[in-house]
Each structure stands twice: as C-alpha cells, then as structure tokens.
Amino acid sequence: MRRAHTGGCRPCGQLVRVAPGGPVPWLLVSGPEATAVDNAAVEPLSTSPVADELAARFAAAGHRLYLVGGSVRDALLGRLSGDLDFTTDARPDRITSLLKGWADAIWDTGIAYGTVGATKRGQTVEVTTFRADAYDGVSRNPEVTFGDTVEGDLVRRDFTVNAMAYDVVNRELVDPTGGRRALRDRVLDTPATPQESFSDDPLRMLRAARFASQLGFRVAPRVREAMTAMAGELGRITAERVQAELAKLLTGADPRAGVELVVDTGLADVVLPELPAMRLEIDEHHQHKDVYQHSLVVLEQAVDLEDGPEPDLVLRLAALLHDIGKPDTRRFEEGGGVSFHHHEVVGAKMVRKRLRALKFSKEITEDVAQLVYLHLRFHGYGTGEWTDSAVRRYVTDAGHLLTRLHKLVRADCTTRNKRKANALQRTYDDLERRIERIAAEEDLKRVRPDLDGNEIMRLLGLPPGPQVGRAWKFLKELRLDRGPLDHDEAVAELLAWARAEGIEPPTGCPE
C-alpha cells in the first residue's frame, strides 16, 4: 500500500502499514503542514486512472467532483479501500449522461436517492448528487432533496469522521465539521447534535457501535448520552437494516467493544434483548460465572482462534450466544448450587427465533443454532471414555460445522485455573487425535450405510418408500456403532433386521 507518513513532518511516499486502532502518524501533524500531509494521504485515491478520468470528465462539463465519506476516512487512516464514492453538484440525470460512453457498465437502482453506480476496468464507483435530506420522523425514510454545496452535504452525514470530502480536481481536503481532529483523537461525534442526527436516522446509533468495533473508536460523551436516551427509537428500523449493522459489528476488529456499547446504552434491549438478559444477578449463596462477561470472553477467544482470511460471522454469533439459554434454565439447588440443565437445547431454540426475527439467512441461523446445541457435547467425553462409536456420532452430528465446533469448544474454556484449563485443552487435543485416527481408517465426513438404497431394494424386494428409508437408517446406525462392515456382513445384518420387521426377502436372497 502506498502511503505518506510524517518522517520529519513531510509526506515522503514511504510504504507504511497502519494497524486498526493504532496511531496514524500524519494525523498528529498540526498547523500549516497538516494540509499538505492530509492531501498526500488521500491523493493515492484521487490519482488512480479511474478517478482522474472521471474528475476530468465532470470538470469539462462544469461540475465539481469530490471523493467522500468512508473512502476519505479510510485513506487518512492508512487503509485504501477498493471502491470509490463521489459526490457532485450534478443532478442524477446529468451524472448518468456523463458516465455514458465512459463506464463499462452503469446501474441506477439508487437514482431516486441521487446515486448512480458504474464500473470501469473492474473499479466500482458511485456518484451521488449533493444531498440536503430531511426525514419524515415516522418511517425514518429520507425525503430526498438535493443540495448545492459540498459543505451542506457533509453536515447532514452521520459522524464527523465520515463528513470529509476530497476535491479531486484541486487536490484539497474539505473538512467543515472537524473530522480530521476526530480521527486523530479516535472519537465518534456527530456533525449536528446527536439528538438531531439520531432523530433523522436511529440506525446511526447502532452504526456508532459498529465503528467502535471496526475502527477502535470511542463515542463522545454526548453521543453515548443520546444513544442511551433514544435507544427505543431503534425499534422503528427494519430488521434487515439492523441485521446488516450487527453483522458488520460482529465481524469488526474488536467486536467486544461494539457489543458492550450496544448493551450498556440499552440498544440491545431493543434489537437483541437475550444478550443483556445474560447479566444474571448473583448472590453470596448461589455463586456462578457471570454469564454475560463469560460470553464476551468466549467471543474474544473465538476470534483469536480464527485462521481464515475473513472474519467468521457464524463462529462469532455462536460464541456470543452459546449460553443464551442459561437465564431461562437457571435453578437454585439445595446447598447453594446452581444448575442450567439443557440450556443448550433451550438456547438453540432461542437462537433460531431471534436470528429469524433479525432476517439472518436460513443457513446462518441453522448453523449458529446447531453450534449452540452441540457446544456442551464434548463435556461428556470425560478423560477419553467415549467409544469410537460416540466419536463417530460427534463428527456426524457436527457435519460441516466440525472445525467451527472445535474452535467454539476451545473458546468456551474461560476458567482462571490454569491446571483445569490445560487439562481441558489436552483432553480436546486427544479427541481431535482420535477423530483424525478414525477418519484415516474410514470416511467420517460421509458416514453412509455399507449398502445403498438400490441394493436395499434389490435385496428386500421393496419399491421406493418408507420401508427402504427405515432400512437405510438402520444400516447407518449400525455403521456409526461398529464402523465399516464388509459386504456379506452388511447383507446379513440387513436381512436379519428385515425379518424382525416382518419383511420377507424374495426367494433366492442370500442368507
């Protein structure tokens, strides 16, 4: 990544990597040199061939063109993003006409809101007319009106760090609301008062928590106060929009920070009430782990165990919600004990209900619910007492989620007792070795009967139907219990089962 830095307070074009949440050297510069440093930081965006060509095209037609929003913010943070967002004084129809003949493809699905999208040589761009929206206060849908100045457009945006623009033609940063200073201080504040901003669009409150997770920012005190006072307004936002923000929050660099802000301000009471419900009261007679705090630690540990190129939303949701069933299953036992019997069963049902309400996909909902349902299964392993049959069932029940289940179970160990923690990890190491050994001997990923459906029908003289299904299930259970059988043994077992079921094999069938 080509990036200016401040060695001697002068941009030098050196390659610099900036860690999320870490210091950004050029933002520490102040005074007259700050402008040069800022412009150097953003310039790589505007000097791409696509941006240059687009700027020249708009300038020739007498229009202004600015890079805006997240792309400018990320450039100043040392994180060049792939897509380019522009704003202009040109109206939507004019934008479309200027893009025609230049872009490889154009789409106008957002034209009612002033946005036209295009691609050029694989680069995606969106160009939006200056906005001066007002919200109707009921549906929270914007009443679109177009503005005439970039400053007016920026002031209506959600946070000051997103309210900066870069004049592509004149190579100048436009920052009417102090966004650069907010980036330097890593603070989320609103251009207008938080009450005005959140009244315009209550989803911005949840977006603040998302940025806390993604960027490592803290919210300004007045923003936190407004979020707490106005949390109920979030109930007016559609489930789809809420779900999108929650997913981005959970896949951020520090999801715990975002979750804590959502819970502490009361936003979770509106969109994910099962989360704050895990903050169970504990008295001196009935001690147990703080379920909510435990879940936050499990989330952090699950993130640390991820090994793919992208954050694992399914694993993170399962880690956060794995004990969601504990409040409803807590029982105080005689002698001061506390139990949570079958909380994994109750929790899986609660996960399905909540994720469906939030419009998560069926695949994500079922995967998270299954992980929650299975997360305690390992604890029956003891010190290795499981038979090979039990190990096969563990793998079969986990299916494609087995790798995630491994990570979730390991992340679920939050005891401060190092001896106990090490013992649990060694035991799980042993289980994984056994899975690998058995998998080397047989195909655990596809535990199937030793006879297929066609052979079952031939041997028993049956047409397709429920009886074939029952026979297939019997053979699968037999395979789980005893491992692979040779062909003759599988046939003998099938025929014995059939006769016990009152099914008489055809004459000539092998005994």
mmCIF file with all atom_site columns, N, CA and C in Angstrom, residues 239-292:
data_model
loop_
_atom_site.group_PDB
_atom_site.id
_atom_site.type_symbol
_atom_site.label_atom_id
_atom_site.label_alt_id
_atom_site.label_comp_id
_atom_site.label_asym_id
_atom_site.label_entity_id
_atom_site.label_seq_id
_atom_site.pdbx_PDB_ins_code
_atom_site.Cartn_x
_atom_site.Cartn_y
_atom_site.Cartn_z
_atom_site.occupancy
_atom_site.B_iso_or_equiv
_atom_site.pdbx_formal_charge
_atom_site.auth_seq_id
_atom_site.auth_comp_id
_atom_site.auth_asym_id
_atom_site.auth_atom_id
_atom_site.pdbx_PDB_model_num
ATOM 1   N N  . ALA A 1 239 ? -35.819 -4.784  10.356 1.00 0.00 ? 239 ALA A N  1
ATOM 2   C CA . ALA A 1 239 ? -34.937 -5.848  10.818 1.00 0.00 ? 239 ALA A CA 1
ATOM 3   C C  . ALA A 1 239 ? -33.753 -6.048  9.872  1.00 0.00 ? 239 ALA A C  1
ATOM 4   N N  . GLU A 1 240 ? -33.987 -5.883  8.577  1.00 0.00 ? 240 GLU A N  1
ATOM 5   C CA . GLU A 1 240 ? -32.918 -6.084  7.604  1.00 0.00 ? 240 GLU A CA 1
ATOM 6   C C  . GLU A 1 240 ? -31.759 -5.097  7.822  1.00 0.00 ? 240 GLU A C  1
ATOM 7   N N  . ARG A 1 241 ? -32.099 -3.835  8.080  1.00 0.00 ? 241 ARG A N  1
ATOM 8   C CA . ARG A 1 241 ? -31.047 -2.833  8.290  1.00 0.00 ? 241 ARG A CA 1
ATOM 9   C C  . ARG A 1 241 ? -30.314 -3.084  9.608  1.00 0.00 ? 241 ARG A C  1
ATOM 10  N N  . VAL A 1 242 ? -31.067 -3.467  10.638 1.00 0.00 ? 242 VAL A N  1
ATOM 11  C CA . VAL A 1 242 ? -30.452 -3.777  11.929 1.00 0.00 ? 242 VAL A CA 1
ATOM 12  C C  . VAL A 1 242 ? -29.501 -4.964  11.783 1.00 0.00 ? 242 VAL A C  1
ATOM 13  N N  . GLN A 1 243 ? -29.960 -5.991  11.088 1.00 0.00 ? 243 GLN A N  1
ATOM 14  C CA . GLN A 1 243 ? -29.129 -7.193  10.913 1.00 0.00 ? 243 GLN A CA 1
ATOM 15  C C  . GLN A 1 243 ? -27.825 -6.872  10.203 1.00 0.00 ? 243 GLN A C  1
ATOM 16  N N  . ALA A 1 244 ? -27.888 -6.029  9.184  1.00 0.00 ? 244 ALA A N  1
ATOM 17  C CA . ALA A 1 244 ? -26.679 -5.682  8.433  1.00 0.00 ? 244 ALA A CA 1
ATOM 18  C C  . ALA A 1 244 ? -25.656 -4.993  9.332  1.00 0.00 ? 244 ALA A C  1
ATOM 19  N N  . GLU A 1 245 ? -26.123 -4.095  10.200 1.00 0.00 ? 245 GLU A N  1
ATOM 20  C CA . GLU A 1 245 ? -25.202 -3.403  11.109 1.00 0.00 ? 245 GLU A CA 1
ATOM 21  C C  . GLU A 1 245 ? -24.643 -4.355  12.156 1.00 0.00 ? 245 GLU A C  1
ATOM 22  N N  . LEU A 1 246 ? -25.482 -5.235  12.688 1.00 0.00 ? 246 LEU A N  1
ATOM 23  C CA . LEU A 1 246 ? -25.000 -6.190  13.685 1.00 0.00 ? 246 LEU A CA 1
ATOM 24  C C  . LEU A 1 246 ? -23.938 -7.109  13.092 1.00 0.00 ? 246 LEU A C  1
ATOM 25  N N  . ALA A 1 247 ? -24.156 -7.545  11.860 1.00 0.00 ? 247 ALA A N  1
ATOM 26  C CA . ALA A 1 247 ? -23.183 -8.423  11.212 1.00 0.00 ? 247 ALA A CA 1
ATOM 27  C C  . ALA A 1 247 ? -21.849 -7.698  11.031 1.00 0.00 ? 247 ALA A C  1
ATOM 28  N N  . LYS A 1 248 ? -21.889 -6.443  10.617 1.00 0.00 ? 248 LYS A N  1
ATOM 29  C CA . LYS A 1 248 ? -20.651 -5.678  10.460 1.00 0.00 ? 248 LYS A CA 1
ATOM 30  C C  . LYS A 1 248 ? -19.977 -5.447  11.802 1.00 0.00 ? 248 LYS A C  1
ATOM 31  N N  . LEU A 1 249 ? -20.778 -5.196  12.833 1.00 0.00 ? 249 LEU A N  1
ATOM 32  C CA . LEU A 1 249 ? -20.231 -5.007  14.176 1.00 0.00 ? 249 LEU A CA 1
ATOM 33  C C  . LEU A 1 249 ? -19.486 -6.263  14.629 1.00 0.00 ? 249 LEU A C  1
ATOM 34  N N  . LEU A 1 250 ? -20.132 -7.419  14.466 1.00 0.00 ? 250 LEU A N  1
ATOM 35  C CA . LEU A 1 250 ? -19.549 -8.658  14.965 1.00 0.00 ? 250 LEU A CA 1
ATOM 36  C C  . LEU A 1 250 ? -18.335 -9.107  14.166 1.00 0.00 ? 250 LEU A C  1
ATOM 37  N N  . THR A 1 251 ? -18.212 -8.658  12.937 1.00 0.00 ? 251 THR A N  1
ATOM 38  C CA . THR A 1 251 ? -17.052 -9.039  12.135 1.00 0.00 ? 251 THR A CA 1
ATOM 39  C C  . THR A 1 251 ? -15.984 -7.951  12.130 1.00 0.00 ? 251 THR A C  1
ATOM 40  N N  . GLY A 1 252 ? -16.102 -6.987  13.033 1.00 0.00 ? 252 GLY A N  1
ATOM 41  C CA . GLY A 1 252 ? -15.090 -5.949  13.170 1.00 0.00 ? 252 GLY A CA 1
ATOM 42  C C  . GLY A 1 252 ? -13.856 -6.462  13.893 1.00 0.00 ? 252 GLY A C  1
ATOM 43  N N  . ALA A 1 253 ? -12.845 -5.599  14.001 1.00 0.00 ? 253 ALA A N  1
ATOM 44  C CA . ALA A 1 253 ? -11.589 -5.984  14.639 1.00 0.00 ? 253 ALA A CA 1
ATOM 45  C C  . ALA A 1 253 ? -11.751 -6.206  16.133 1.00 0.00 ? 253 ALA A C  1
ATOM 46  N N  . ASP A 1 254 ? -12.679 -5.490  16.759 1.00 0.00 ? 254 ASP A N  1
ATOM 47  C CA . ASP A 1 254 ? -12.885 -5.604  18.207 1.00 0.00 ? 254 ASP A CA 1
ATOM 48  C C  . ASP A 1 254 ? -14.385 -5.706  18.489 1.00 0.00 ? 254 ASP A C  1
ATOM 49  N N  . PRO A 1 255 ? -15.000 -6.870  18.190 1.00 0.00 ? 255 PRO A N  1
ATOM 50  C CA . PRO A 1 255 ? -16.453 -6.978  18.367 1.00 0.00 ? 255 PRO A CA 1
ATOM 51  C C  . PRO A 1 255 ? -16.901 -6.792  19.813 1.00 0.00 ? 255 PRO A C  1
ATOM 52  N N  . ARG A 1 256 ? -16.051 -7.132  20.764 1.00 0.00 ? 256 ARG A N  1
ATOM 53  C CA . ARG A 1 256 ? -16.453 -6.960  22.165 1.00 0.00 ? 256 ARG A CA 1
ATOM 54  C C  . ARG A 1 256 ? -16.767 -5.496  22.470 1.00 0.00 ? 256 ARG A C  1
ATOM 55  N N  . ALA A 1 257 ? -15.943 -4.583  21.968 1.00 0.00 ? 257 ALA A N  1
ATOM 56  C CA . ALA A 1 257 ? -16.185 -3.161  22.224 1.00 0.00 ? 257 ALA A CA 1
ATOM 57  C C  . ALA A 1 257 ? -17.542 -2.740  21.675 1.00 0.00 ? 257 ALA A C  1
ATOM 58  N N  . GLY A 1 258 ? -17.893 -3.210  20.486 1.00 0.00 ? 258 GLY A N  1
ATOM 59  C CA . GLY A 1 258 ? -19.186 -2.867  19.905 1.00 0.00 ? 258 GLY A CA 1
ATOM 60  C C  . GLY A 1 258 ? -20.335 -3.470  20.686 1.00 0.00 ? 258 GLY A C  1
ATOM 61  N N  . VAL A 1 259 ? -20.200 -4.735  21.097 1.00 0.00 ? 259 VAL A N  1
ATOM 62  C CA . VAL A 1 259 ? -21.255 -5.399  21.856 1.00 0.00 ? 259 VAL A CA 1
ATOM 63  C C  . VAL A 1 259 ? -21.474 -4.695  23.187 1.00 0.00 ? 259 VAL A C  1
ATOM 64  N N  . GLU A 1 260 ? -20.399 -4.345  23.874 1.00 0.00 ? 260 GLU A N  1
ATOM 65  C CA . GLU A 1 260 ? -20.537 -3.681  25.176 1.00 0.00 ? 260 GLU A CA 1
ATOM 66  C C  . GLU A 1 260 ? -21.247 -2.340  25.033 1.00 0.00 ? 260 GLU A C  1
ATOM 67  N N  . LEU A 1 261 ? -20.960 -1.609  23.974 1.00 0.00 ? 261 LEU A N  1
ATOM 68  C CA . LEU A 1 261 ? -21.626 -0.321  23.774 1.00 0.00 ? 261 LEU A CA 1
ATOM 69  C C  . LEU A 1 261 ? -23.110 -0.525  23.501 1.00 0.00 ? 261 LEU A C  1
ATOM 70  N N  . VAL A 1 262 ? -23.446 -1.545  22.717 1.00 0.00 ? 262 VAL A N  1
ATOM 71  C CA . VAL A 1 262 ? -24.846 -1.839  22.415 1.00 0.00 ? 262 VAL A CA 1
ATOM 72  C C  . VAL A 1 262 ? -25.608 -2.208  23.686 1.00 0.00 ? 262 VAL A C  1
ATOM 73  N N  . VAL A 1 263 ? -24.980 -2.995  24.546 1.00 0.00 ? 263 VAL A N  1
ATOM 74  C CA . VAL A 1 263 ? -25.640 -3.414  25.781 1.00 0.00 ? 263 VAL A CA 1
ATOM 75  C C  . VAL A 1 263 ? -25.714 -2.266  26.781 1.00 0.00 ? 263 VAL A C  1
ATOM 76  N N  . ASP A 1 264 ? -24.604 -1.548  26.970 1.00 0.00 ? 264 ASP A N  1
ATOM 77  C CA . ASP A 1 264 ? -24.549 -0.512  28.002 1.00 0.00 ? 264 ASP A CA 1
ATOM 78  C C  . ASP A 1 264 ? -25.488 0.651   27.715 1.00 0.00 ? 264 ASP A C  1
ATOM 79  N N  . THR A 1 265 ? -25.747 0.936   26.438 1.00 0.00 ? 265 THR A N  1
ATOM 80  C CA . THR A 1 265 ? -26.632 2.056   26.094 1.00 0.00 ? 265 THR A CA 1
ATOM 81  C C  . THR A 1 265 ? -28.100 1.651   25.991 1.00 0.00 ? 265 THR A C  1
ATOM 82  N N  . GLY A 1 266 ? -28.384 0.347   26.103 1.00 0.00 ? 266 GLY A N  1
ATOM 83  C CA . GLY A 1 266 ? -29.769 -0.114  26.010 1.00 0.00 ? 266 GLY A CA 1
ATOM 84  C C  . GLY A 1 266 ? -30.222 -0.440  24.611 1.00 0.00 ? 266 GLY A C  1
ATOM 85  N N  . LEU A 1 267 ? -29.354 -0.287  23.596 1.00 0.00 ? 267 LEU A N  1
ATOM 86  C CA . LEU A 1 267 ? -29.744 -0.641  22.232 1.00 0.00 ? 267 LEU A CA 1
ATOM 87  C C  . LEU A 1 267 ? -30.058 -2.131  22.125 1.00 0.00 ? 267 LEU A C  1
ATOM 88  N N  . ALA A 1 268 ? -29.296 -2.946  22.854 1.00 0.00 ? 268 ALA A N  1
ATOM 89  C CA . ALA A 1 268 ? -29.527 -4.393  22.793 1.00 0.00 ? 268 ALA A CA 1
ATOM 90  C C  . ALA A 1 268 ? -30.895 -4.769  23.345 1.00 0.00 ? 268 ALA A C  1
ATOM 91  N N  . ASP A 1 269 ? -31.426 -3.994  24.287 1.00 0.00 ? 269 ASP A N  1
ATOM 92  C CA . ASP A 1 269 ? -32.763 -4.273  24.814 1.00 0.00 ? 269 ASP A CA 1
ATOM 93  C C  . ASP A 1 269 ? -33.809 -4.222  23.704 1.00 0.00 ? 269 ASP A C  1
ATOM 94  N N  . VAL A 1 270 ? -33.505 -3.475  22.645 1.00 0.00 ? 270 VAL A N  1
ATOM 95  C CA . VAL A 1 270 ? -34.444 -3.298  21.547 1.00 0.00 ? 270 VAL A CA 1
ATOM 96  C C  . VAL A 1 270 ? -34.229 -4.348  20.456 1.00 0.00 ? 270 VAL A C  1
ATOM 97  N N  . VAL A 1 271 ? -32.974 -4.621  20.117 1.00 0.00 ? 271 VAL A N  1
ATOM 98  C CA . VAL A 1 271 ? -32.706 -5.467  18.941 1.00 0.00 ? 271 VAL A CA 1
ATOM 99  C C  . VAL A 1 271 ? -32.213 -6.871  19.284 1.00 0.00 ? 271 VAL A C  1
ATOM 100 N N  . LEU A 1 272 ? -31.655 -7.074  20.474 1.00 0.00 ? 272 LEU A N  1
ATOM 101 C CA . LEU A 1 272 ? -31.138 -8.384  20.865 1.00 0.00 ? 272 LEU A CA 1
ATOM 102 C C  . LEU A 1 272 ? -31.270 -8.538  22.382 1.00 0.00 ? 272 LEU A C  1
ATOM 103 N N  . PRO A 1 273 ? -32.510 -8.544  22.894 1.00 0.00 ? 273 PRO A N  1
ATOM 104 C CA . PRO A 1 273 ? -32.728 -8.498  24.351 1.00 0.00 ? 273 PRO A CA 1
ATOM 105 C C  . PRO A 1 273 ? -32.167 -9.708  25.094 1.00 0.00 ? 273 PRO A C  1
ATOM 106 N N  . GLU A 1 274 ? -31.967 -10.827 24.408 1.00 0.00 ? 274 GLU A N  1
ATOM 107 C CA . GLU A 1 274 ? -31.408 -12.001 25.080 1.00 0.00 ? 274 GLU A CA 1
ATOM 108 C C  . GLU A 1 274 ? -29.977 -11.752 25.568 1.00 0.00 ? 274 GLU A C  1
ATOM 109 N N  . LEU A 1 275 ? -29.296 -10.789 24.972 1.00 0.00 ? 275 LEU A N  1
ATOM 110 C CA . LEU A 1 275 ? -27.908 -10.513 25.342 1.00 0.00 ? 275 LEU A CA 1
ATOM 111 C C  . LEU A 1 275 ? -27.814 -9.865  26.726 1.00 0.00 ? 275 LEU A C  1
ATOM 112 N N  . PRO A 1 276 ? -28.474 -8.726  26.971 1.00 0.00 ? 276 PRO A N  1
ATOM 113 C CA . PRO A 1 276 ? -28.418 -8.173  28.326 1.00 0.00 ? 276 PRO A CA 1
ATOM 114 C C  . PRO A 1 276 ? -29.090 -9.065  29.360 1.00 0.00 ? 276 PRO A C  1
ATOM 115 N N  . ALA A 1 277 ? -30.004 -9.939  28.914 1.00 0.00 ? 277 ALA A N  1
ATOM 116 C CA . ALA A 1 277 ? -30.654 -10.853 29.866 1.00 0.00 ? 277 ALA A CA 1
ATOM 117 C C  . ALA A 1 277 ? -29.655 -11.820 30.484 1.00 0.00 ? 277 ALA A C  1
ATOM 118 N N  . MET A 1 278 ? -28.487 -11.996 29.866 1.00 0.00 ? 278 MET A N  1
ATOM 119 C CA . MET A 1 278 ? -27.475 -12.892 30.420 1.00 0.00 ? 278 MET A CA 1
ATOM 120 C C  . MET A 1 278 ? -26.741 -12.275 31.607 1.00 0.00 ? 278 MET A C  1
ATOM 121 N N  . ARG A 1 279 ? -26.996 -11.003 31.895 1.00 0.00 ? 279 ARG A N  1
ATOM 122 C CA . ARG A 1 279 ? -26.382 -10.383 33.072 1.00 0.00 ? 279 ARG A CA 1
ATOM 123 C C  . ARG A 1 279 ? -27.181 -10.786 34.309 1.00 0.00 ? 279 ARG A C  1
ATOM 124 N N  . LEU A 1 280 ? -26.988 -12.000 34.749 1.00 0.00 ? 280 LEU A N  1
ATOM 125 C CA . LEU A 1 280 ? -27.772 -12.565 35.853 1.00 0.00 ? 280 LEU A CA 1
ATOM 126 C C  . LEU A 1 280 ? -27.266 -12.054 37.195 1.00 0.00 ? 280 LEU A C  1
ATOM 127 N N  . GLU A 1 281 ? -28.205 -11.778 38.087 1.00 0.00 ? 281 GLU A N  1
ATOM 128 C CA . GLU A 1 281 ? -27.827 -11.391 39.445 1.00 0.00 ? 281 GLU A CA 1
ATOM 129 C C  . GLU A 1 281 ? -27.245 -12.596 40.172 1.00 0.00 ? 281 GLU A C  1
ATOM 130 N N  . ILE A 1 282 ? -26.193 -12.357 40.925 1.00 0.00 ? 282 ILE A N  1
ATOM 131 C CA . ILE A 1 282 ? -25.530 -13.412 41.672 1.00 0.00 ? 282 ILE A CA 1
ATOM 132 C C  . ILE A 1 282 ? -25.476 -12.998 43.133 1.00 0.00 ? 282 ILE A C  1
ATOM 133 N N  . ASP A 1 283 ? -25.941 -13.876 44.018 1.00 0.00 ? 283 ASP A N  1
ATOM 134 C CA . ASP A 1 283 ? -25.874 -13.546 45.448 1.00 0.00 ? 283 ASP A CA 1
ATOM 135 C C  . ASP A 1 283 ? -24.814 -14.408 46.126 1.00 0.00 ? 283 ASP A C  1
ATOM 136 N N  . GLU A 1 284 ? -24.556 -14.125 47.396 1.00 0.00 ? 284 GLU A N  1
ATOM 137 C CA . GLU A 1 284 ? -23.465 -14.793 48.103 1.00 0.00 ? 284 GLU A CA 1
ATOM 138 C C  . GLU A 1 284 ? -23.732 -16.279 48.303 1.00 0.00 ? 284 GLU A C  1
ATOM 139 N N  . HIS A 1 285 ? -24.990 -16.700 48.181 1.00 0.00 ? 285 HIS A N  1
ATOM 140 C CA . HIS A 1 285 ? -25.325 -18.104 48.432 1.00 0.00 ? 285 HIS A CA 1
ATOM 141 C C  . HIS A 1 285 ? -25.351 -18.934 47.146 1.00 0.00 ? 285 HIS A C  1
ATOM 142 N N  . HIS A 1 286 ? -25.481 -18.281 46.017 1.00 0.00 ? 286 HIS A N  1
ATOM 143 C CA . HIS A 1 286 ? -25.607 -19.015 44.748 1.00 0.00 ? 286 HIS A CA 1
ATOM 144 C C  . HIS A 1 286 ? -24.614 -18.451 43.737 1.00 0.00 ? 286 HIS A C  1
ATOM 145 N N  . GLN A 1 287 ? -23.356 -18.798 43.892 1.00 0.00 ? 287 GLN A N  1
ATOM 146 C CA . GLN A 1 287 ? -22.300 -18.275 43.032 1.00 0.00 ? 287 GLN A CA 1
ATOM 147 C C  . GLN A 1 287 ? -22.219 -19.060 41.715 1.00 0.00 ? 287 GLN A C  1
ATOM 148 N N  . HIS A 1 288 ? -22.023 -18.352 40.627 1.00 0.00 ? 288 HIS A N  1
ATOM 149 C CA . HIS A 1 288 ? -21.713 -18.960 39.341 1.00 0.00 ? 288 HIS A CA 1
ATOM 150 C C  . HIS A 1 288 ? -21.077 -17.893 38.468 1.00 0.00 ? 288 HIS A C  1
ATOM 151 N N  . LYS A 1 289 ? -20.542 -18.283 37.348 1.00 0.00 ? 289 LYS A N  1
ATOM 152 C CA . LYS A 1 289 ? -19.907 -17.321 36.454 1.00 0.00 ? 289 LYS A CA 1
ATOM 153 C C  . LYS A 1 289 ? -20.898 -16.261 36.003 1.00 0.00 ? 289 LYS A C  1
ATOM 154 N N  . ASP A 1 290 ? -20.403 -15.047 35.801 1.00 0.00 ? 290 ASP A N  1
ATOM 155 C CA . ASP A 1 290 ? -21.203 -14.011 35.161 1.00 0.00 ? 290 ASP A CA 1
ATOM 156 C C  . ASP A 1 290 ? -21.374 -14.430 33.696 1.00 0.00 ? 290 ASP A C  1
ATOM 157 N N  . VAL A 1 291 ? -22.578 -14.841 33.339 1.00 0.00 ? 291 VAL A N  1
ATOM 158 C CA . VAL A 1 291 ? -22.804 -15.435 32.022 1.00 0.00 ? 291 VAL A CA 1
ATOM 159 C C  . VAL A 1 291 ? -22.496 -14.434 30.903 1.00 0.00 ? 291 VAL A C  1
ATOM 160 N N  . TYR A 1 292 ? -22.876 -13.190 31.093 1.00 0.00 ? 292 TYR A N  1
ATOM 161 C CA . TYR A 1 292 ? -22.643 -12.173 30.069 1.00 0.00 ? 292 TYR A CA 1
ATOM 162 C C  . TYR A 1 292 ? -21.151 -11.939 29.869 1.00 0.00 ? 292 TYR A C  1
#
